[in-house]
Tab-separated table of C-alpha atoms in Angstrom:
chain	number	residue	atom	x	y	z
A	1	MET	CA	-11.840	-24.882	21.582
A	2	THR	CA	-10.028	-28.023	20.452
A	3	GLU	CA	-8.539	-27.873	16.963
A	4	SER	CA	-10.087	-30.470	14.671
A	5	ALA	CA	-7.902	-32.803	12.665
A	6	PRO	CA	-6.506	-31.227	9.476
A	7	PRO	CA	-8.364	-32.041	6.282
A	8	ALA	CA	-6.984	-34.587	3.904
A	9	HIS	CA	-5.698	-31.894	1.596
A	10	SER	CA	-4.478	-29.255	4.067
A	11	PRO	CA	-1.985	-26.597	2.966
A	12	ALA	CA	1.715	-27.250	3.232
A	13	PRO	CA	3.557	-25.849	6.266
A	14	ASP	CA	4.896	-22.926	4.203
A	15	GLY	CA	1.364	-21.637	3.587
A	16	ARG	CA	0.707	-22.943	0.057
A	17	PRO	CA	-1.798	-25.639	-0.892
A	18	ASP	CA	-0.290	-29.114	-0.979
A	19	THR	CA	-0.520	-30.003	-4.672
A	20	SER	CA	1.090	-33.396	-4.227
A	21	ARG	CA	-2.379	-34.926	-3.703
A	22	PRO	CA	-5.536	-34.421	-5.730
A	23	ARG	CA	-8.282	-32.156	-4.427
A	24	GLU	CA	-12.002	-32.188	-4.937
A	25	GLY	CA	-14.387	-29.251	-4.910
A	26	GLY	CA	-11.890	-26.373	-4.719
A	27	PRO	CA	-9.315	-25.316	-2.141
A	28	PRO	CA	-9.338	-26.886	1.340
A	29	PRO	CA	-10.137	-24.893	4.469
A	30	PRO	CA	-7.146	-22.849	5.653
A	31	SER	CA	-4.999	-24.316	8.402
A	32	ALA	CA	-4.499	-22.634	11.773
A	33	LEU	CA	-1.034	-21.594	10.582
A	34	LEU	CA	-2.527	-19.803	7.596
A	35	ARG	CA	-5.215	-18.115	9.675
A	36	ARG	CA	-2.583	-16.784	12.080
A	37	ALA	CA	-0.468	-15.607	9.171
A	38	ARG	CA	-3.456	-13.818	7.666
A	39	ALA	CA	-3.970	-12.016	10.975
A	40	ALA	CA	-0.272	-11.057	10.946
A	41	VAL	CA	-0.546	-9.548	7.472
A	42	PHE	CA	-3.668	-7.641	8.512
A	43	LEU	CA	-1.695	-6.160	11.412
A	44	LEU	CA	1.231	-5.272	9.158
A	45	PHE	CA	-1.020	-3.360	6.761
A	46	PHE	CA	-2.686	-1.615	9.714
A	47	ILE	CA	0.680	-0.585	11.170
A	48	ASN	CA	1.897	0.738	7.822
A	49	ALA	CA	-1.230	2.872	7.400
A	50	ILE	CA	-1.655	4.269	10.891
A	51	ALA	CA	1.943	5.481	11.083
A	52	TYR	CA	1.821	8.220	8.425
A	53	ALA	CA	-1.930	8.799	8.760
A	54	ASN	CA	-1.315	10.352	12.170
A	55	ILE	CA	0.970	12.933	10.566
A	56	VAL	CA	-1.238	13.843	7.584
A	57	PRO	CA	-3.964	15.990	9.254
A	58	ARG	CA	-1.313	17.940	11.147
A	59	LEU	CA	0.750	18.884	8.089
A	60	PRO	CA	-0.732	22.435	7.954
A	61	GLU	CA	0.210	22.835	11.632
A	62	ILE	CA	3.729	21.589	10.925
A	63	ARG	CA	3.967	23.918	7.904
A	64	ASP	CA	2.940	26.955	9.939
A	65	SER	CA	5.082	26.120	12.978
A	66	ILE	CA	8.225	25.907	10.841
A	67	GLY	CA	7.198	28.840	8.654
A	68	LEU	CA	7.153	27.044	5.307
A	69	SER	CA	5.446	27.993	2.059
A	70	ASN	CA	3.302	25.479	0.206
A	71	THR	CA	6.173	24.868	-2.201
A	72	ALA	CA	8.612	24.219	0.656
A	73	LEU	CA	6.163	21.871	2.382
A	74	GLY	CA	5.614	20.050	-0.905
A	75	THR	CA	9.336	19.494	-1.429
A	76	ALA	CA	9.692	18.269	2.164
A	77	ILE	CA	6.847	15.805	1.619
A	78	ALA	CA	8.549	14.716	-1.622
A	79	ALA	CA	11.515	13.538	0.458
A	80	MET	CA	9.357	10.610	1.534
A	81	PRO	CA	8.999	9.128	-1.988
A	82	VAL	CA	12.663	9.945	-2.645
A	83	GLY	CA	13.545	7.714	0.279
A	84	ALA	CA	11.161	5.104	-1.077
A	85	LEU	CA	12.775	5.239	-4.521
A	86	VAL	CA	16.247	4.863	-3.027
A	87	ALA	CA	15.280	1.863	-0.896
A	88	GLY	CA	12.463	0.244	-2.850
A	89	LEU	CA	14.444	-1.792	-5.375
A	90	PHE	CA	16.372	-3.471	-2.560
A	91	ALA	CA	13.171	-4.730	-0.965
A	92	GLY	CA	12.883	-7.869	-3.108
A	93	ALA	CA	16.445	-9.022	-2.381
A	94	MET	CA	16.117	-8.171	1.320
A	95	GLY	CA	12.870	-10.108	1.549
A	96	ALA	CA	14.420	-13.121	-0.183
A	97	ARG	CA	17.301	-13.097	2.306
A	98	ILE	CA	15.496	-12.225	5.554
A	99	GLY	CA	11.981	-13.406	4.742
A	100	SER	CA	9.198	-11.036	3.728
A	101	GLY	CA	7.266	-11.358	6.979
A	102	ARG	CA	10.235	-10.759	9.257
A	103	LEU	CA	11.379	-7.830	7.086
A	104	ALA	CA	7.945	-6.189	7.299
A	105	ALA	CA	7.860	-6.659	11.081
A	106	LEU	CA	11.303	-5.069	11.439
A	107	CYS	CA	10.036	-2.073	9.475
A	108	ALA	CA	7.154	-1.776	11.947
A	109	PHE	CA	9.714	-1.290	14.736
A	110	GLY	CA	11.473	1.242	12.523
A	111	PHE	CA	8.240	3.227	12.200
A	112	ALA	CA	7.846	3.151	15.977
A	113	ALA	CA	11.121	5.054	16.259
A	114	ALA	CA	10.786	7.283	13.167
A	115	VAL	CA	7.249	8.680	13.547
A	116	PRO	CA	7.946	10.594	16.799
A	117	LEU	CA	11.003	12.225	15.179
A	118	VAL	CA	8.697	14.343	12.990
A	119	SER	CA	7.549	16.268	16.060
A	120	PHE	CA	11.138	17.400	16.730
A	121	ALA	CA	11.592	18.990	13.262
A	122	SER	CA	12.141	22.744	13.581
A	123	VAL	CA	13.520	23.562	10.123
A	124	TRP	CA	12.845	22.337	6.581
A	125	ALA	CA	15.910	20.086	6.454
A	126	MET	CA	14.959	18.227	9.641
A	127	LEU	CA	11.414	17.656	8.398
A	128	ALA	CA	12.680	16.451	5.013
A	129	CYS	CA	15.122	14.020	6.678
A	130	CYS	CA	12.373	12.594	8.890
A	131	LEU	CA	10.072	12.086	5.923
A	132	PHE	CA	12.937	10.571	3.888
A	133	LEU	CA	13.403	7.951	6.621
A	134	LEU	CA	9.662	7.254	6.669
A	135	GLY	CA	9.806	6.748	2.903
A	136	VAL	CA	12.633	4.216	3.190
A	137	LEU	CA	10.708	2.225	5.781
A	138	ASP	CA	7.431	2.484	3.867
A	139	ALA	CA	8.868	1.216	0.570
A	140	ILE	CA	10.560	-1.801	2.112
A	141	MET	CA	7.582	-2.643	4.291
A	142	ASP	CA	5.138	-2.175	1.391
A	143	ALA	CA	6.891	-4.705	-0.826
A	144	ALA	CA	7.529	-7.127	2.056
A	145	MET	CA	3.989	-7.191	3.452
A	146	ASN	CA	2.457	-7.540	-0.025
A	147	THR	CA	4.803	-10.423	-0.818
A	148	HIS	CA	3.918	-12.147	2.459
A	149	GLY	CA	0.239	-11.468	1.783
A	150	LEU	CA	0.517	-13.083	-1.650
A	151	ARG	CA	2.148	-16.096	-0.020
A	152	VAL	CA	-0.813	-16.383	2.368
A	153	GLN	CA	-3.232	-15.907	-0.548
A	154	ARG	CA	-1.666	-18.869	-2.374
A	155	GLY	CA	-2.309	-20.976	0.716
A	156	TYR	CA	-5.960	-19.906	0.784
A	157	GLY	CA	-6.379	-20.736	-2.903
A	158	ARG	CA	-8.569	-17.672	-3.520
A	159	SER	CA	-8.237	-13.904	-3.741
A	160	ILE	CA	-7.771	-12.210	-0.344
A	161	LEU	CA	-5.186	-9.517	-1.154
A	162	SER	CA	-7.740	-6.720	-1.511
A	163	SER	CA	-8.923	-7.352	2.063
A	164	PHE	CA	-5.383	-6.659	3.291
A	165	HIS	CA	-5.420	-3.344	1.476
A	166	GLY	CA	-8.856	-2.801	2.972
A	167	LEU	CA	-7.399	-3.018	6.449
A	168	TRP	CA	-4.650	-0.618	5.366
A	169	SER	CA	-7.469	1.809	4.615
A	170	VAL	CA	-8.979	1.095	8.045
A	171	GLY	CA	-5.651	2.030	9.587
A	172	ALA	CA	-5.535	5.208	7.509
A	173	VAL	CA	-9.061	6.166	8.596
A	174	VAL	CA	-8.357	5.381	12.259
A	175	GLY	CA	-5.093	7.290	12.142
A	176	GLY	CA	-6.670	10.231	10.334
A	177	LEU	CA	-9.613	10.437	12.720
A	178	LEU	CA	-7.364	10.121	15.760
A	179	SER	CA	-5.005	12.813	14.514
A	180	THR	CA	-7.872	15.123	13.503
A	181	THR	CA	-9.482	14.705	16.925
A	182	LEU	CA	-6.248	15.348	18.811
A	183	ALA	CA	-5.466	18.372	16.639
A	184	GLY	CA	-8.943	19.769	17.346
A	185	ALA	CA	-8.360	19.219	21.070
A	186	ASP	CA	-5.012	21.064	20.887
A	187	VAL	CA	-3.023	18.027	22.057
A	188	PRO	CA	0.679	18.839	21.479
A	189	LEU	CA	2.076	17.166	18.361
A	190	ARG	CA	5.059	15.727	20.235
A	191	TRP	CA	2.990	13.859	22.847
A	192	HIS	CA	0.647	12.675	20.121
A	193	LEU	CA	3.406	11.135	17.969
A	194	LEU	CA	5.303	9.683	20.934
A	195	GLY	CA	2.128	7.810	21.869
A	196	ILE	CA	1.748	6.534	18.300
A	197	GLY	CA	5.350	5.308	18.348
A	198	ALA	CA	4.663	3.275	21.495
A	199	LEU	CA	1.532	1.782	19.915
A	200	LEU	CA	3.443	0.758	16.764
A	201	ALA	CA	6.090	-0.993	18.862
A	202	VAL	CA	3.436	-3.011	20.727
A	203	LEU	CA	1.761	-4.038	17.454
A	204	GLY	CA	5.116	-5.068	15.989
A	205	VAL	CA	5.712	-7.390	18.933
A	206	ALA	CA	2.248	-8.925	18.400
A	207	VAL	CA	2.942	-9.629	14.705
A	208	TRP	CA	6.219	-11.508	15.020
A	209	PRO	CA	5.030	-14.956	16.268
A	210	LEU	CA	2.131	-15.102	13.764
A	211	LEU	CA	4.183	-14.980	10.545
A	212	LEU	CA	4.597	-17.912	8.151
A	213	PRO	CA	7.884	-19.757	8.729
A	214	GLY	CA	10.512	-20.351	6.079
A	215	ARG	CA	11.686	-18.345	3.099
A	216	ASP	CA	9.573	-16.952	0.274
A	217	GLU	CA	9.274	-19.080	-2.856
A	218	ASP	CA	10.984	-18.140	-6.079
A	219	GLU	CA	8.218	-19.172	-8.479
A	220	ALA	CA	5.535	-20.875	-6.369
A	221	PRO	CA	6.895	-24.445	-6.812
A	222	THR	CA	5.034	-27.509	-5.665
A	223	SER	CA	4.984	-28.398	-2.006
A	224	ALA	CA	7.601	-31.124	-2.419
A	225	GLU	CA	9.864	-28.799	-4.413
A	226	ALA	CA	9.510	-26.082	-1.784
A	227	ARG	CA	10.507	-28.440	1.036
A	228	GLN	CA	13.477	-29.679	-0.998
A	229	THR	CA	14.586	-26.115	-1.747
A	230	GLU	CA	14.349	-25.038	1.882
A	231	THR	CA	16.617	-27.887	3.011
A	232	ALA	CA	19.126	-27.582	0.154
A	233	PRO	CA	22.532	-26.135	1.133
A	234	ALA	CA	23.251	-22.594	-0.018
A	235	THR	CA	25.827	-22.171	-2.797
A	236	PRO	CA	27.619	-19.016	-3.936
A	237	GLU	CA	27.383	-20.066	-7.583
A	238	PRO	CA	24.421	-18.606	-9.552
A	239	SER	CA	21.840	-21.317	-10.089
A	240	PRO	CA	20.028	-21.907	-13.408
A	241	ALA	CA	16.843	-20.736	-11.687
A	242	ALA	CA	18.485	-17.427	-10.749
A	243	THR	CA	19.748	-16.943	-14.297
A	244	ALA	CA	16.277	-17.666	-15.655
A	245	ALA	CA	14.784	-15.195	-13.179
A	246	ARG	CA	17.050	-12.422	-14.480
A	247	ALA	CA	16.129	-13.236	-18.084
A	248	GLY	CA	12.446	-13.313	-17.144
A	249	LEU	CA	12.716	-9.887	-15.518
A	250	LYS	CA	14.050	-8.400	-18.767
A	251	ALA	CA	11.231	-9.988	-20.791
A	252	ALA	CA	8.681	-8.683	-18.283
A	253	LEU	CA	9.999	-5.106	-18.444
A	254	LEU	CA	7.190	-3.655	-20.584
A	255	PRO	CA	4.268	-4.976	-18.501
A	256	LEU	CA	6.100	-3.922	-15.344
A	257	LEU	CA	6.590	-0.400	-16.717
A	258	LEU	CA	2.928	-0.105	-17.701
A	259	LEU	CA	1.802	-1.367	-14.312
A	260	GLY	CA	4.205	1.074	-12.685
A	261	LEU	CA	2.826	3.983	-14.722
A	262	LEU	CA	-0.738	3.091	-13.756
A	263	LEU	CA	0.271	2.879	-10.111
A	264	ALA	CA	2.111	6.202	-10.372
A	265	MET	CA	-1.215	7.745	-11.374
A	266	SER	CA	-2.938	5.924	-8.534
A	267	SER	CA	-0.265	7.299	-6.212
A	268	VAL	CA	-1.158	10.847	-7.297
A	269	VAL	CA	-4.794	10.091	-6.450
A	270	GLU	CA	-3.942	8.631	-3.028
A	271	ASP	CA	-1.291	11.175	-2.057
A	272	THR	CA	-3.078	14.415	-2.931
A	273	PRO	CA	-5.954	14.139	-0.401
A	274	ALA	CA	-3.376	13.152	2.220
A	275	SER	CA	-0.823	15.878	1.502
A	276	TRP	CA	-3.087	18.694	0.349
A	277	GLY	CA	-6.745	17.939	1.138
A	278	SER	CA	-6.685	19.620	4.536
A	279	ALA	CA	-4.685	22.616	3.286
A	280	LEU	CA	-7.031	23.012	0.283
A	281	LEU	CA	-10.144	23.211	2.442
A	282	GLN	CA	-8.531	25.557	4.967
A	283	ASP	CA	-6.872	27.900	2.447
A	284	ASP	CA	-9.356	27.971	-0.467
A	285	TYR	CA	-12.642	27.061	1.224
A	286	GLY	CA	-12.227	28.615	4.682
A	287	ALA	CA	-12.914	25.352	6.532
A	288	SER	CA	-11.847	24.809	10.139
A	289	ALA	CA	-8.915	22.503	10.933
A	290	TRP	CA	-11.361	19.893	12.248
A	291	LEU	CA	-13.593	19.945	9.145
A	292	ALA	CA	-10.643	20.118	6.743
A	293	GLY	CA	-9.266	16.864	8.131
A	294	PHE	CA	-12.283	15.062	6.680
A	295	ALA	CA	-10.943	15.473	3.136
A	296	TYR	CA	-8.462	12.709	3.921
A	297	VAL	CA	-10.805	10.772	6.202
A	298	ALA	CA	-13.596	10.693	3.560
A	299	PHE	CA	-11.170	9.460	0.909
A	300	GLN	CA	-9.837	6.673	3.112
A	301	THR	CA	-13.248	5.666	4.464
A	302	ALA	CA	-14.632	5.187	0.957
A	303	MET	CA	-11.506	3.297	-0.058
A	304	THR	CA	-11.871	1.054	2.984
A	305	ILE	CA	-15.440	0.092	2.116
A	306	ALA	CA	-14.531	-0.569	-1.516
A	307	ARG	CA	-11.479	-2.640	-0.670
A	308	PHE	CA	-13.369	-5.014	1.602
A	309	THR	CA	-15.791	-5.701	-1.263
A	310	GLY	CA	-13.141	-5.386	-3.984
A	311	ASP	CA	-12.144	-9.054	-4.191
A	312	ARG	CA	-15.706	-10.139	-5.004
A	313	VAL	CA	-16.280	-7.265	-7.441
A	314	VAL	CA	-13.029	-7.909	-9.301
A	315	ASP	CA	-13.623	-11.666	-9.450
A	316	ARG	CA	-17.095	-11.065	-10.899
A	317	TYR	CA	-16.465	-8.256	-13.392
A	318	GLY	CA	-12.728	-8.413	-14.057
A	319	ARG	CA	-9.886	-6.048	-13.224
A	320	VAL	CA	-10.031	-4.069	-16.472
A	321	PRO	CA	-13.718	-2.969	-16.275
A	322	VAL	CA	-13.392	-2.206	-12.555
A	323	ALA	CA	-10.296	-0.062	-13.184
A	324	ARG	CA	-12.050	1.836	-15.988
A	325	VAL	CA	-15.036	2.630	-13.797
A	326	GLY	CA	-12.560	3.636	-11.088
A	327	GLY	CA	-10.877	6.130	-13.408
A	328	LEU	CA	-14.237	7.766	-14.095
A	329	LEU	CA	-15.102	7.913	-10.384
A	330	ILE	CA	-11.787	9.619	-9.732
A	331	ALA	CA	-11.961	12.198	-12.534
A	332	VAL	CA	-15.588	13.231	-12.964
A	333	PRO	CA	-16.876	14.080	-9.445
A	334	LEU	CA	-13.755	16.013	-8.432
A	335	SER	CA	-13.655	17.991	-11.680
A	336	LEU	CA	-17.212	19.152	-10.928
A	337	ALA	CA	-16.640	19.772	-7.206
A	338	LEU	CA	-13.594	21.974	-7.783
A	339	LEU	CA	-15.789	24.310	-9.842
A	340	THR	CA	-17.953	24.966	-6.769
A	341	HIS	CA	-17.330	26.787	-3.485
A	342	SER	CA	-18.783	23.942	-1.426
A	343	THR	CA	-16.654	22.192	1.173
A	344	PRO	CA	-19.081	19.213	1.415
A	345	ALA	CA	-18.944	18.797	-2.388
A	346	VAL	CA	-15.151	18.545	-2.327
A	347	ILE	CA	-15.220	16.081	0.582
A	348	ALA	CA	-17.799	13.956	-1.286
A	349	ALA	CA	-15.661	14.070	-4.443
A	350	PHE	CA	-12.640	12.839	-2.469
A	351	ALA	CA	-14.830	9.978	-1.238
A	352	CYS	CA	-15.691	9.075	-4.856
A	353	ALA	CA	-11.991	9.135	-5.708
A	354	GLY	CA	-11.394	6.707	-2.833
A	355	LEU	CA	-13.965	4.329	-4.284
A	356	GLY	CA	-12.346	4.563	-7.707
A	357	ALA	CA	-8.800	3.986	-6.512
A	358	ALA	CA	-9.598	1.154	-4.084
A	359	THR	CA	-8.734	-1.879	-6.211
A	360	LEU	CA	-5.865	-0.407	-8.245
A	361	PHE	CA	-2.977	-1.261	-5.932
A	362	PRO	CA	-4.172	-4.806	-5.081
A	363	SER	CA	-4.848	-5.536	-8.769
A	364	ALA	CA	-1.432	-4.238	-9.809
A	365	MET	CA	0.322	-6.275	-7.111
A	366	HIS	CA	-1.514	-9.399	-8.268
A	367	ALA	CA	-0.626	-8.689	-11.901
A	368	ALA	CA	3.039	-8.057	-11.067
A	369	ALA	CA	3.271	-11.229	-8.974
A	370	THR	CA	1.806	-13.408	-11.751
A	371	ILE	CA	4.022	-12.254	-14.654
A	372	PRO	CA	5.661	-15.456	-15.990
A	373	GLY	CA	9.387	-15.938	-15.534
A	374	ILE	CA	10.053	-13.684	-12.525
A	375	ARG	CA	9.823	-14.129	-8.790
A	376	SER	CA	6.702	-12.673	-7.239
A	377	SER	CA	8.845	-10.690	-4.766
A	378	ASP	CA	10.794	-9.093	-7.638
A	379	GLY	CA	7.660	-8.206	-9.603
A	380	VAL	CA	6.005	-6.647	-6.565
A	381	ALA	CA	9.178	-4.742	-5.594
A	382	VAL	CA	9.698	-3.282	-9.096
A	383	VAL	CA	6.080	-2.153	-9.503
A	384	SER	CA	6.023	-0.737	-5.969
A	385	TRP	CA	9.198	1.195	-6.746
A	386	LEU	CA	7.764	2.627	-9.958
A	387	ALA	CA	4.610	3.660	-8.115
A	388	ARG	CA	6.741	5.908	-5.913
A	389	VAL	CA	7.315	8.219	-8.874
A	390	GLY	CA	3.751	9.459	-8.432
A	391	PHE	CA	4.291	9.992	-4.711
A	392	LEU	CA	7.519	11.871	-5.548
A	393	ALA	CA	6.100	14.141	-8.245
A	394	ALA	CA	2.688	15.027	-6.800
A	395	PRO	CA	3.460	16.919	-3.541
A	396	PRO	CA	5.955	19.489	-4.892
A	397	LEU	CA	4.024	19.998	-8.121
A	398	VAL	CA	0.725	20.605	-6.317
A	399	GLY	CA	2.502	22.921	-3.860
A	400	LEU	CA	4.174	24.881	-6.662
A	401	ILE	CA	0.873	25.304	-8.511
A	402	GLY	CA	-0.745	26.251	-5.216
A	403	ASP	CA	1.737	29.091	-4.680
A	404	ARG	CA	1.652	30.278	-8.303
A	405	ILE	CA	-2.075	29.878	-9.004
A	406	SER	CA	-4.134	28.154	-6.293
A	407	LEU	CA	-4.312	24.832	-4.480
A	408	ARG	CA	-7.626	24.221	-6.219
A	409	VAL	CA	-5.835	24.099	-9.577
A	410	GLY	CA	-3.022	21.978	-8.135
A	411	VAL	CA	-5.441	19.399	-6.729
A	412	ALA	CA	-6.960	19.105	-10.214
A	413	MET	CA	-3.978	16.830	-10.981
A	414	ILE	CA	-6.195	14.069	-9.590
A	415	VAL	CA	-8.567	14.584	-12.520
A	416	VAL	CA	-5.715	14.100	-15.010
A	417	ALA	CA	-4.540	10.994	-13.140
A	418	GLY	CA	-8.050	9.502	-13.227
A	419	LEU	CA	-8.262	9.946	-16.997
A	420	LEU	CA	-4.862	8.286	-17.477
A	421	ILE	CA	-5.968	5.363	-15.281
A	422	LEU	CA	-8.991	4.973	-17.553
A	423	ALA	CA	-6.667	4.813	-20.566
A	424	LEU	CA	-4.168	2.393	-18.959
A	425	ALA	CA	-6.673	-0.059	-17.437
A	426	LYS	CA	-6.065	-2.662	-20.158
A	427	VAL	CA	-2.688	-3.469	-18.558
A	428	PHE	CA	-4.629	-5.616	-16.066
A	429	ALA	CA	-5.830	-7.940	-18.860
A	430	PRO	CA	-3.058	-10.567	-18.308
A	431	ALA	CA	-4.012	-10.720	-14.630
A	432	ASP	CA	-7.659	-11.273	-15.594
A	433	ARG	CA	-6.628	-14.144	-17.832
A	434	SER	CA	-4.533	-15.739	-15.082
A	435	VAL	CA	-7.495	-15.645	-12.681
A	436	SER	CA	-9.790	-17.136	-15.322
A	437	GLU	CA	-7.345	-19.941	-16.109
A	438	ALA	CA	-6.793	-20.705	-12.429
A	439	SER	CA	-10.506	-21.127	-11.849
A	440	ARG	CA	-10.965	-23.750	-14.559
């Protein structure tokens, strides 16, 4: 099909709308460059999700093959967020230097090498080191692909970030189902993860030529300013813009901390079905390995559905009301299901939690990227880093409670996290105002 001539007000080559000319009737149709870049970001989110999702359903198998307790497995899993915390704050600077898209694609190749290493772990230390490396890659890729996605979203002139997170959930569901199926068929873990590594490498190659060219913007300048900045010679002296960015980051500390706390709670909600859902249903409910894998799959499937509709829901009702309803969906069904002895009830409650948590990460990334006075890449990197605290704390704490009391009580941490999300939802109010003002 022949490409039609670009509209009079097409986006600039760097993916943002050209504001140097007036527009009528809203944003113009996206250019071919933007559509390719959107496909690249979709692939990046899919790669990020499918990598670890293929490990999750086989964690009980890995635990038993190494001879670990729940506490030991939990501390090994916690090595992943430790790696993320170590690397996460460097993601913004690395993205500014390398380019967010290229950095995310390089992490995809890193996953292709790191995922198969898990199958070679024979002692706790080896497993912890493998998961630490996965955490480093995940944190850097998370910040980079969200930053590149926000750059594409600016070019589209409307909210599309939640759809990227929706495809992340698709990758998690696909990875979880694939891993559950292969585990049920007794496919050796090593051959399984070697095949996943090869797939990730192929997808990384496919992403590279689709990315937006150029460097990421500091503060979403106009098209003319962006072109001037990209051609300006580099200087070792700190620019006034860089000094202002540092001052803006200090002023934005409180909203960043609150967003990070909310995301830490969301991390507890997202991590617990992944790390402990299968073990809970096998140990406390007597479910088979195949059925137990659906704790994670149900959570991610519900999250996938909600994320693909999340942009429209959030635009209509606002981020604060949606987050409050999400907190209730997380806390109430699971608190009731854990009082029963029904495996289907627990799986259904995990699905409700997936619905409730679906829009939290996209909304927080949007809010962090629109805080005045700081670069979007810095805001996203800081909030992503703070979110890792939840991923760090949840696995060992749930495992410890599981050994001392029961996994059922440990998984009840999700209920507490849901209630805290309900209380913290107002932190999204500035983001709601920015969307409202942009639509005028």
